Amino acid sequence: MNNPLRNFKLKTRMTLILGLMALMQTSILGVFALNYLYHSLEEQVAERALNVAKTIAVMPEIISAIELHDSQYLQPLSLQLAKTTNARFVVIGDSKSIRLSHPTPARIGQPMYDDEGDFNEPALLEGLAYVQKATGSLGSSIRGKAPVFDHSGEVIGVISVGFMLDAVDTITARYRTTLLIAILGAFLISVLIAFWFANHFKKAIFGLEPEQIGLLFEERNATLESIREGIIAINADGVITTFNRAALHTLNLQDKTLLLGKPIHSILPDSQMLKVLASGEPQFDEEFWLNGSCFITNRLPVRQDDNIIGVVSSFRPKDELDMVSRQLTKIRQYADSLRSQTHEYSNKLHTIAGLIQIGATKEALALIGQETENHQTLIHLLVAAVPDPILAGCLLGKYNRASELGLVLSIDPDSHMTDIPLHIAREQLVSIIGNLLDNAFEATLSHTGAGGAVSLTMTDLGNDLIFEIEDQGAGISPEDQERIFKKGVTSKDELGHGIGLHLVNTFLMRMGATVTIEPGENVGSRFTVYIPKNTPSIDRIIIEKVSE
């Protein structure tokens, strides 16, 4: 069913609703006040009538005149008493309820009664004083009736004092007019206040209508759910107010887990959102670890005027970015590798073809055998010493990369790496070794050029996995040893560097591993990585500097 109020603007709706509510409240209060006033006046008039009747009933002259049935004396006296007390009437009757005085003289000697058939029995038979609202010969009135006792205590008559109800109605009508004016005034004031409040409220919601707000709310929910990044928002008290489904999946929480209304520290104990809430400084592309996974997060404070009223955080697994970065890097490496291998094998094929053409078949076969022998020797070494296919594949790829760069990657034939615990992530392990080898290649190539050598030694004896990588670069100064693992620190001028050793640092921290840097035997540097086989017991990398 269509709501007729929807046809009006919010300001008009609020003004009408608040105004009508104020009118209804003041009307109810007015009716209650008038009824209370009417009944209060009735009670006051009734009490006054009863007091006057009791007073007249104990007057000695009244008692004596009733005993003598002296109507001539009682008639003018009752009229004078009615005038003195502002009563409508004072009627005096004997013990048989026969009138001895009445405002209408013709009714003297007639029985006292009213429309309800009251013949004063409570006063005459029981000796009780009481109040009565009834319609008698003089009209509707409130009467106070009191028995008259002689000197021996016998009831000899009754006094009836009446006040007409039209006086009560007149007073009530006068107050009714006053209350009506007050109600209309309160209604007008309420309308003005409602209009001011509606303007203020409309400004607070940026001039939007409720239907528009509802539509924006639905769009906001749809937008949040369409974003693949996890989003969590907190208020000024650090309580979660908004989140999307991606946040549940990213944090490995059940869909039924209710985050709304929970403190952020109960869900993310190490969250920096409270720090942003306190400082007001945004954080961009920050890394944090949760349940063994690394995430990239952005945190922005929410401001209202000059006050910080909350914080919004978006986050995504770092693996996704690393995967994209690795894929782009691999594509570039593949392209470079294909170009270099095409050039290299083209030269070798031309050489072999030339040797065959001039009849030097032995030399051609020797060249082919030498090329095959080198790869076969490396493959046999990796199969025997490194049964893990991921690590072996990484080393084989780095061997080929070194050949493309004109370098020699020498793997110690006594190396042994067969006891790699399952809790050590293989992708992190190859990232550590791969980045250290790439760094060694670049250092060697920039210092010695083509023909340089990089050596790798591995062992899994004891409680640690030990990898020793030695290059023929220019070496690393003690000052640089303290900063090379920081993000963005590099000796190259090109953009995009300064990431590899930072990744090494990050993964070593998670493994509780250590790395030492010392000078090589002749030139360059030697990086030695110690990765504990047992569960990591430390959360930071320890870089030891060893001087010559």
Short mmCIF file of N, CA, C and O in Angstrom, two decimals, residues 130-219:
data_model
loop_
_atom_site.label_atom_id
_atom_site.label_comp_id
_atom_site.label_asym_id
_atom_site.label_seq_id
_atom_site.Cartn_x
_atom_site.Cartn_y
_atom_site.Cartn_z
N TYR A 130 -24.60 13.83 54.25
CA TYR A 130 -24.08 13.30 52.99
C TYR A 130 -24.23 14.35 51.90
O TYR A 130 -24.92 15.38 52.06
N VAL A 131 -23.61 14.05 50.77
CA VAL A 131 -23.62 14.94 49.60
C VAL A 131 -24.37 14.23 48.49
O VAL A 131 -24.22 13.02 48.30
N GLN A 132 -25.11 15.01 47.74
CA GLN A 132 -25.93 14.42 46.69
C GLN A 132 -25.91 15.33 45.46
O GLN A 132 -25.95 16.56 45.59
N LYS A 133 -25.76 14.71 44.28
CA LYS A 133 -25.87 15.43 43.02
C LYS A 133 -27.15 14.95 42.37
O LYS A 133 -27.28 13.79 41.99
N ALA A 134 -28.10 15.84 42.25
CA ALA A 134 -29.42 15.41 41.78
C ALA A 134 -30.13 16.58 41.12
O ALA A 134 -29.70 17.74 41.18
N THR A 135 -31.29 16.25 40.52
CA THR A 135 -32.14 17.26 39.89
C THR A 135 -33.44 17.32 40.67
O THR A 135 -34.19 16.33 40.76
N GLY A 136 -33.69 18.47 41.28
CA GLY A 136 -34.89 18.64 42.08
C GLY A 136 -35.84 19.63 41.46
O GLY A 136 -35.80 19.89 40.24
N SER A 137 -36.64 20.19 42.28
CA SER A 137 -37.64 21.15 41.79
C SER A 137 -37.01 22.43 41.29
O SER A 137 -37.61 23.15 40.49
N LEU A 138 -35.78 22.72 41.76
CA LEU A 138 -35.09 23.95 41.34
C LEU A 138 -34.07 23.71 40.26
O LEU A 138 -33.37 24.63 39.84
N GLY A 139 -33.90 22.45 39.83
CA GLY A 139 -32.95 22.13 38.77
C GLY A 139 -31.81 21.25 39.29
O GLY A 139 -31.80 20.80 40.43
N SER A 140 -30.85 21.04 38.41
CA SER A 140 -29.71 20.18 38.74
C SER A 140 -28.77 20.93 39.67
O SER A 140 -28.38 22.08 39.40
N SER A 141 -28.38 20.26 40.77
CA SER A 141 -27.56 20.93 41.77
C SER A 141 -26.77 19.89 42.57
O SER A 141 -27.03 18.70 42.51
N ILE A 142 -25.79 20.44 43.32
CA ILE A 142 -25.05 19.63 44.27
C ILE A 142 -25.53 20.03 45.65
O ILE A 142 -25.48 21.22 46.03
N ARG A 143 -25.99 19.04 46.41
CA ARG A 143 -26.65 19.33 47.70
C ARG A 143 -25.87 18.70 48.85
O ARG A 143 -25.41 17.58 48.75
N GLY A 144 -25.78 19.46 49.90
CA GLY A 144 -25.26 18.93 51.14
C GLY A 144 -26.40 18.80 52.14
O GLY A 144 -27.11 19.78 52.42
N LYS A 145 -26.60 17.61 52.68
CA LYS A 145 -27.73 17.38 53.58
C LYS A 145 -27.21 16.92 54.93
O LYS A 145 -26.35 16.04 55.00
N ALA A 146 -27.81 17.53 55.99
CA ALA A 146 -27.38 17.21 57.34
C ALA A 146 -28.61 17.03 58.23
O ALA A 146 -29.58 17.81 58.14
N PRO A 147 -28.63 16.03 59.11
CA PRO A 147 -29.76 15.84 60.01
C PRO A 147 -29.75 16.89 61.13
O PRO A 147 -28.69 17.38 61.53
N VAL A 148 -30.94 17.19 61.67
CA VAL A 148 -31.07 18.11 62.79
C VAL A 148 -31.48 17.29 64.01
O VAL A 148 -32.48 16.55 63.95
N PHE A 149 -30.72 17.41 65.09
CA PHE A 149 -30.98 16.64 66.31
C PHE A 149 -31.53 17.56 67.38
O PHE A 149 -31.10 18.73 67.51
N ASP A 150 -32.52 17.02 68.19
CA ASP A 150 -33.00 17.80 69.35
C ASP A 150 -32.07 17.58 70.52
O ASP A 150 -31.01 16.94 70.38
N HIS A 151 -32.44 18.06 71.69
CA HIS A 151 -31.56 17.97 72.86
C HIS A 151 -31.39 16.54 73.35
O HIS A 151 -30.41 16.22 74.02
N SER A 152 -32.34 15.67 72.97
CA SER A 152 -32.23 14.27 73.40
C SER A 152 -31.52 13.40 72.37
O SER A 152 -31.34 12.20 72.58
N GLY A 153 -31.09 14.00 71.23
CA GLY A 153 -30.38 13.25 70.19
C GLY A 153 -31.27 12.62 69.16
O GLY A 153 -30.79 11.85 68.32
N GLU A 154 -32.53 12.91 69.16
CA GLU A 154 -33.44 12.38 68.16
C GLU A 154 -33.42 13.27 66.93
O GLU A 154 -33.28 14.49 67.02
N VAL A 155 -33.55 12.64 65.76
CA VAL A 155 -33.59 13.38 64.50
C VAL A 155 -34.97 14.00 64.36
O VAL A 155 -35.99 13.30 64.33
N ILE A 156 -34.96 15.33 64.26
CA ILE A 156 -36.25 16.03 64.16
C ILE A 156 -36.41 16.74 62.83
O ILE A 156 -37.48 17.29 62.56
N GLY A 157 -35.35 16.74 62.00
CA GLY A 157 -35.46 17.42 60.71
C GLY A 157 -34.20 17.24 59.87
O GLY A 157 -33.27 16.52 60.25
N VAL A 158 -34.23 17.92 58.73
CA VAL A 158 -33.11 17.82 57.81
C VAL A 158 -32.88 19.18 57.16
O VAL A 158 -33.84 19.91 56.89
N ILE A 159 -31.61 19.52 56.92
CA ILE A 159 -31.20 20.75 56.23
C ILE A 159 -30.61 20.36 54.88
O ILE A 159 -29.72 19.51 54.80
N SER A 160 -31.10 20.99 53.82
CA SER A 160 -30.59 20.73 52.47
C SER A 160 -30.10 22.05 51.88
O SER A 160 -30.90 22.98 51.71
N VAL A 161 -28.79 22.12 51.59
CA VAL A 161 -28.17 23.31 51.01
C VAL A 161 -27.68 22.95 49.62
O VAL A 161 -26.94 21.97 49.45
N GLY A 162 -28.10 23.71 48.61
CA GLY A 162 -27.76 23.36 47.23
C GLY A 162 -27.02 24.47 46.49
O GLY A 162 -27.32 25.65 46.71
N PHE A 163 -26.09 24.08 45.69
CA PHE A 163 -25.37 24.98 44.77
C PHE A 163 -25.59 24.45 43.35
O PHE A 163 -25.38 23.26 43.08
N MET A 164 -26.02 25.31 42.45
CA MET A 164 -26.34 24.89 41.09
C MET A 164 -25.07 24.54 40.29
O MET A 164 -24.02 25.15 40.47
N LEU A 165 -25.21 23.54 39.41
CA LEU A 165 -24.07 23.08 38.59
C LEU A 165 -23.73 24.03 37.46
O LEU A 165 -22.66 23.91 36.87
N ASP A 166 -24.62 24.94 37.13
CA ASP A 166 -24.31 25.85 36.03
C ASP A 166 -23.13 26.75 36.37
O ASP A 166 -22.39 27.20 35.48
N ALA A 167 -22.88 27.00 37.68
CA ALA A 167 -21.72 27.78 38.08
C ALA A 167 -20.43 27.01 37.79
O ALA A 167 -19.43 27.58 37.31
N VAL A 168 -20.46 25.70 38.06
CA VAL A 168 -19.31 24.86 37.76
C VAL A 168 -19.05 24.84 36.25
O VAL A 168 -17.91 24.93 35.78
N ASP A 169 -20.14 24.72 35.47
CA ASP A 169 -19.99 24.71 34.01
C ASP A 169 -19.43 26.02 33.50
O ASP A 169 -18.63 26.05 32.56
N THR A 170 -19.85 27.13 34.13
CA THR A 170 -19.34 28.43 33.69
C THR A 170 -17.84 28.55 33.94
O THR A 170 -17.07 29.01 33.07
N ILE A 171 -17.40 28.13 35.13
CA ILE A 171 -15.96 28.20 35.45
C ILE A 171 -15.17 27.27 34.52
O ILE A 171 -14.12 27.64 33.99
N THR A 172 -15.72 26.08 34.30
CA THR A 172 -15.04 25.13 33.41
C THR A 172 -14.94 25.66 31.99
O THR A 172 -13.91 25.50 31.32
N ALA A 173 -16.01 26.30 31.52
CA ALA A 173 -16.00 26.87 30.17
C ALA A 173 -14.94 27.97 30.06
O ALA A 173 -14.26 28.10 29.03
N ARG A 174 -14.80 28.76 31.12
CA ARG A 174 -13.78 29.82 31.08
C ARG A 174 -12.38 29.23 31.00
O ARG A 174 -11.54 29.67 30.19
N TYR A 175 -12.12 28.20 31.76
CA TYR A 175 -10.82 27.53 31.69
C TYR A 175 -10.64 26.77 30.37
O TYR A 175 -9.52 26.63 29.88
N ARG A 176 -11.75 26.27 29.82
CA ARG A 176 -11.66 25.56 28.55
C ARG A 176 -11.17 26.50 27.45
O ARG A 176 -10.33 26.11 26.61
N THR A 177 -11.64 27.71 27.46
CA THR A 177 -11.18 28.69 26.47
C THR A 177 -9.70 28.99 26.64
O THR A 177 -8.93 29.06 25.68
N THR A 178 -9.28 29.13 27.91
CA THR A 178 -7.86 29.39 28.18
C THR A 178 -6.99 28.23 27.71
O THR A 178 -5.94 28.44 27.09
N LEU A 179 -7.43 27.01 28.02
CA LEU A 179 -6.66 25.83 27.61
C LEU A 179 -6.61 25.70 26.08
O LEU A 179 -5.59 25.30 25.52
N LEU A 180 -7.71 26.04 25.41
CA LEU A 180 -7.73 25.96 23.95
C LEU A 180 -6.71 26.92 23.35
O LEU A 180 -5.98 26.56 22.40
N ILE A 181 -6.64 28.10 23.91
CA ILE A 181 -5.64 29.07 23.43
C ILE A 181 -4.23 28.54 23.68
O ILE A 181 -3.33 28.65 22.83
N ALA A 182 -4.01 27.93 24.89
CA ALA A 182 -2.68 27.38 25.21
C ALA A 182 -2.33 26.22 24.26
O ALA A 182 -1.18 26.10 23.82
N ILE A 183 -3.34 25.39 23.93
CA ILE A 183 -3.08 24.27 23.01
C ILE A 183 -2.70 24.77 21.64
O ILE A 183 -1.74 24.28 21.01
N LEU A 184 -3.42 25.76 21.14
CA LEU A 184 -3.09 26.31 19.82
C LEU A 184 -1.70 26.96 19.83
O LEU A 184 -0.92 26.82 18.88
N GLY A 185 -1.39 27.66 20.94
CA GLY A 185 -0.06 28.27 21.04
C GLY A 185 1.04 27.22 21.07
O GLY A 185 2.08 27.36 20.40
N ALA A 186 0.80 26.14 21.85
CA ALA A 186 1.79 25.05 21.90
C ALA A 186 1.95 24.39 20.54
O ALA A 186 3.05 24.01 20.13
N PHE A 187 0.83 24.27 19.80
CA PHE A 187 0.90 23.68 18.46
C PHE A 187 1.73 24.54 17.51
O PHE A 187 2.58 24.03 16.77
N LEU A 188 1.52 25.85 17.56
CA LEU A 188 2.29 26.74 16.70
C LEU A 188 3.77 26.70 17.06
O LEU A 188 4.65 26.65 16.17
N ILE A 189 4.07 26.69 18.36
CA ILE A 189 5.48 26.62 18.78
C ILE A 189 6.10 25.30 18.35
O ILE A 189 7.24 25.24 17.88
N SER A 190 5.31 24.22 18.47
CA SER A 190 5.81 22.90 18.06
C SER A 190 6.09 22.86 16.57
O SER A 190 7.07 22.25 16.12
N VAL A 191 5.21 23.49 15.78
CA VAL A 191 5.44 23.53 14.33
C VAL A 191 6.73 24.29 14.01
O VAL A 191 7.52 23.85 13.16
N LEU A 192 6.95 25.41 14.69
CA LEU A 192 8.19 26.17 14.47
C LEU A 192 9.42 25.36 14.86
O LEU A 192 10.41 25.32 14.13
N ILE A 193 9.34 24.69 16.02
CA ILE A 193 10.46 23.86 16.46
C ILE A 193 10.66 22.69 15.50
O ILE A 193 11.80 22.34 15.15
N ALA A 194 9.57 22.09 15.05
CA ALA A 194 9.68 20.97 14.10
C ALA A 194 10.30 21.44 12.79
O ALA A 194 11.11 20.73 12.19
N PHE A 195 9.92 22.64 12.34
CA PHE A 195 10.49 23.17 11.10
C PHE A 195 11.99 23.41 11.26
O PHE A 195 12.78 23.07 10.37
N TRP A 196 12.39 23.97 12.42
CA TRP A 196 13.83 24.20 12.67
C TRP A 196 14.58 22.87 12.76
O TRP A 196 15.65 22.72 12.17
N PHE A 197 13.99 21.92 13.47
CA PHE A 197 14.66 20.63 13.62
C PHE A 197 14.75 19.91 12.27
O PHE A 197 15.75 19.26 11.98
N ALA A 198 13.70 20.01 11.46
CA ALA A 198 13.74 19.37 10.14
C ALA A 198 14.84 19.97 9.28
O ALA A 198 15.54 19.24 8.57
N ASN A 199 14.99 21.29 9.34
CA ASN A 199 16.09 21.93 8.59
C ASN A 199 17.45 21.44 9.07
O ASN A 199 18.34 21.13 8.27
N HIS A 200 17.60 21.37 10.40
CA HIS A 200 18.87 20.91 10.96
C HIS A 200 19.14 19.46 10.59
O HIS A 200 20.26 19.10 10.21
N PHE A 201 18.12 18.65 10.68
CA PHE A 201 18.28 17.22 10.36
C PHE A 201 18.58 17.03 8.88
O PHE A 201 19.42 16.21 8.50
N LYS A 202 17.90 17.80 8.02
CA LYS A 202 18.12 17.69 6.59
C LYS A 202 19.55 18.10 6.23
O LYS A 202 20.19 17.50 5.36
N LYS A 203 20.05 19.12 6.92
CA LYS A 203 21.44 19.54 6.69
C LYS A 203 22.41 18.45 7.13
O LYS A 203 23.43 18.23 6.47
N ALA A 204 22.10 17.78 8.24
CA ALA A 204 23.00 16.73 8.75
C ALA A 204 23.08 15.54 7.80
O ALA A 204 24.10 14.84 7.77
N ILE A 205 22.04 15.29 7.03
CA ILE A 205 22.06 14.16 6.08
C ILE A 205 22.26 14.65 4.65
O ILE A 205 21.85 14.00 3.69
N PHE A 206 22.90 15.84 4.55
CA PHE A 206 23.32 16.38 3.26
C PHE A 206 22.15 16.59 2.30
O PHE A 206 22.30 16.45 1.08
N GLY A 207 20.99 16.94 2.84
CA GLY A 207 19.85 17.26 2.00
C GLY A 207 19.20 16.09 1.31
O GLY A 207 18.41 16.27 0.38
N LEU A 208 19.51 14.87 1.74
CA LEU A 208 18.97 13.67 1.09
C LEU A 208 17.62 13.29 1.69
O LEU A 208 17.33 13.55 2.86
N GLU A 209 16.82 12.67 0.86
CA GLU A 209 15.55 12.13 1.31
C GLU A 209 15.76 10.71 1.85
O GLU A 209 16.76 10.05 1.50
N PRO A 210 14.86 10.20 2.71
CA PRO A 210 15.04 8.85 3.27
C PRO A 210 15.17 7.78 2.19
O PRO A 210 15.97 6.85 2.32
N GLU A 211 14.38 7.91 1.10
CA GLU A 211 14.48 6.92 0.03
C GLU A 211 15.86 6.97 -0.63
O GLU A 211 16.42 5.92 -1.01
N GLN A 212 16.41 8.18 -0.77
CA GLN A 212 17.74 8.30 -1.35
C GLN A 212 18.79 7.69 -0.43
O GLN A 212 19.74 7.05 -0.90
N ILE A 213 18.63 7.90 0.87
CA ILE A 213 19.56 7.32 1.83
C ILE A 213 19.49 5.80 1.77
O ILE A 213 20.52 5.11 1.80
N GLY A 214 18.28 5.25 1.69
CA GLY A 214 18.14 3.80 1.58
C GLY A 214 18.80 3.27 0.33
O GLY A 214 19.47 2.22 0.36
N LEU A 215 18.63 3.99 -0.80
CA LEU A 215 19.25 3.56 -2.05
C LEU A 215 20.77 3.61 -1.95
O LEU A 215 21.47 2.69 -2.38
N LEU A 216 21.29 4.70 -1.33
CA LEU A 216 22.74 4.81 -1.16
C LEU A 216 23.27 3.71 -0.25
O LEU A 216 24.38 3.20 -0.45
N PHE A 217 22.48 3.35 0.77
CA PHE A 217 22.90 2.28 1.67
C PHE A 217 23.01 0.95 0.92
O PHE A 217 23.97 0.20 1.10
N GLU A 218 22.02 0.67 0.07
CA GLU A 218 22.07 -0.57 -0.72
C GLU A 218 23.25 -0.54 -1.69
O GLU A 218 23.94 -1.55 -1.87
N GLU A 219 23.48 0.61 -2.32
CA GLU A 219 24.62 0.73 -3.23
C GLU A 219 25.93 0.56 -2.48
O GLU A 219 26.87 -0.06 -2.98
#
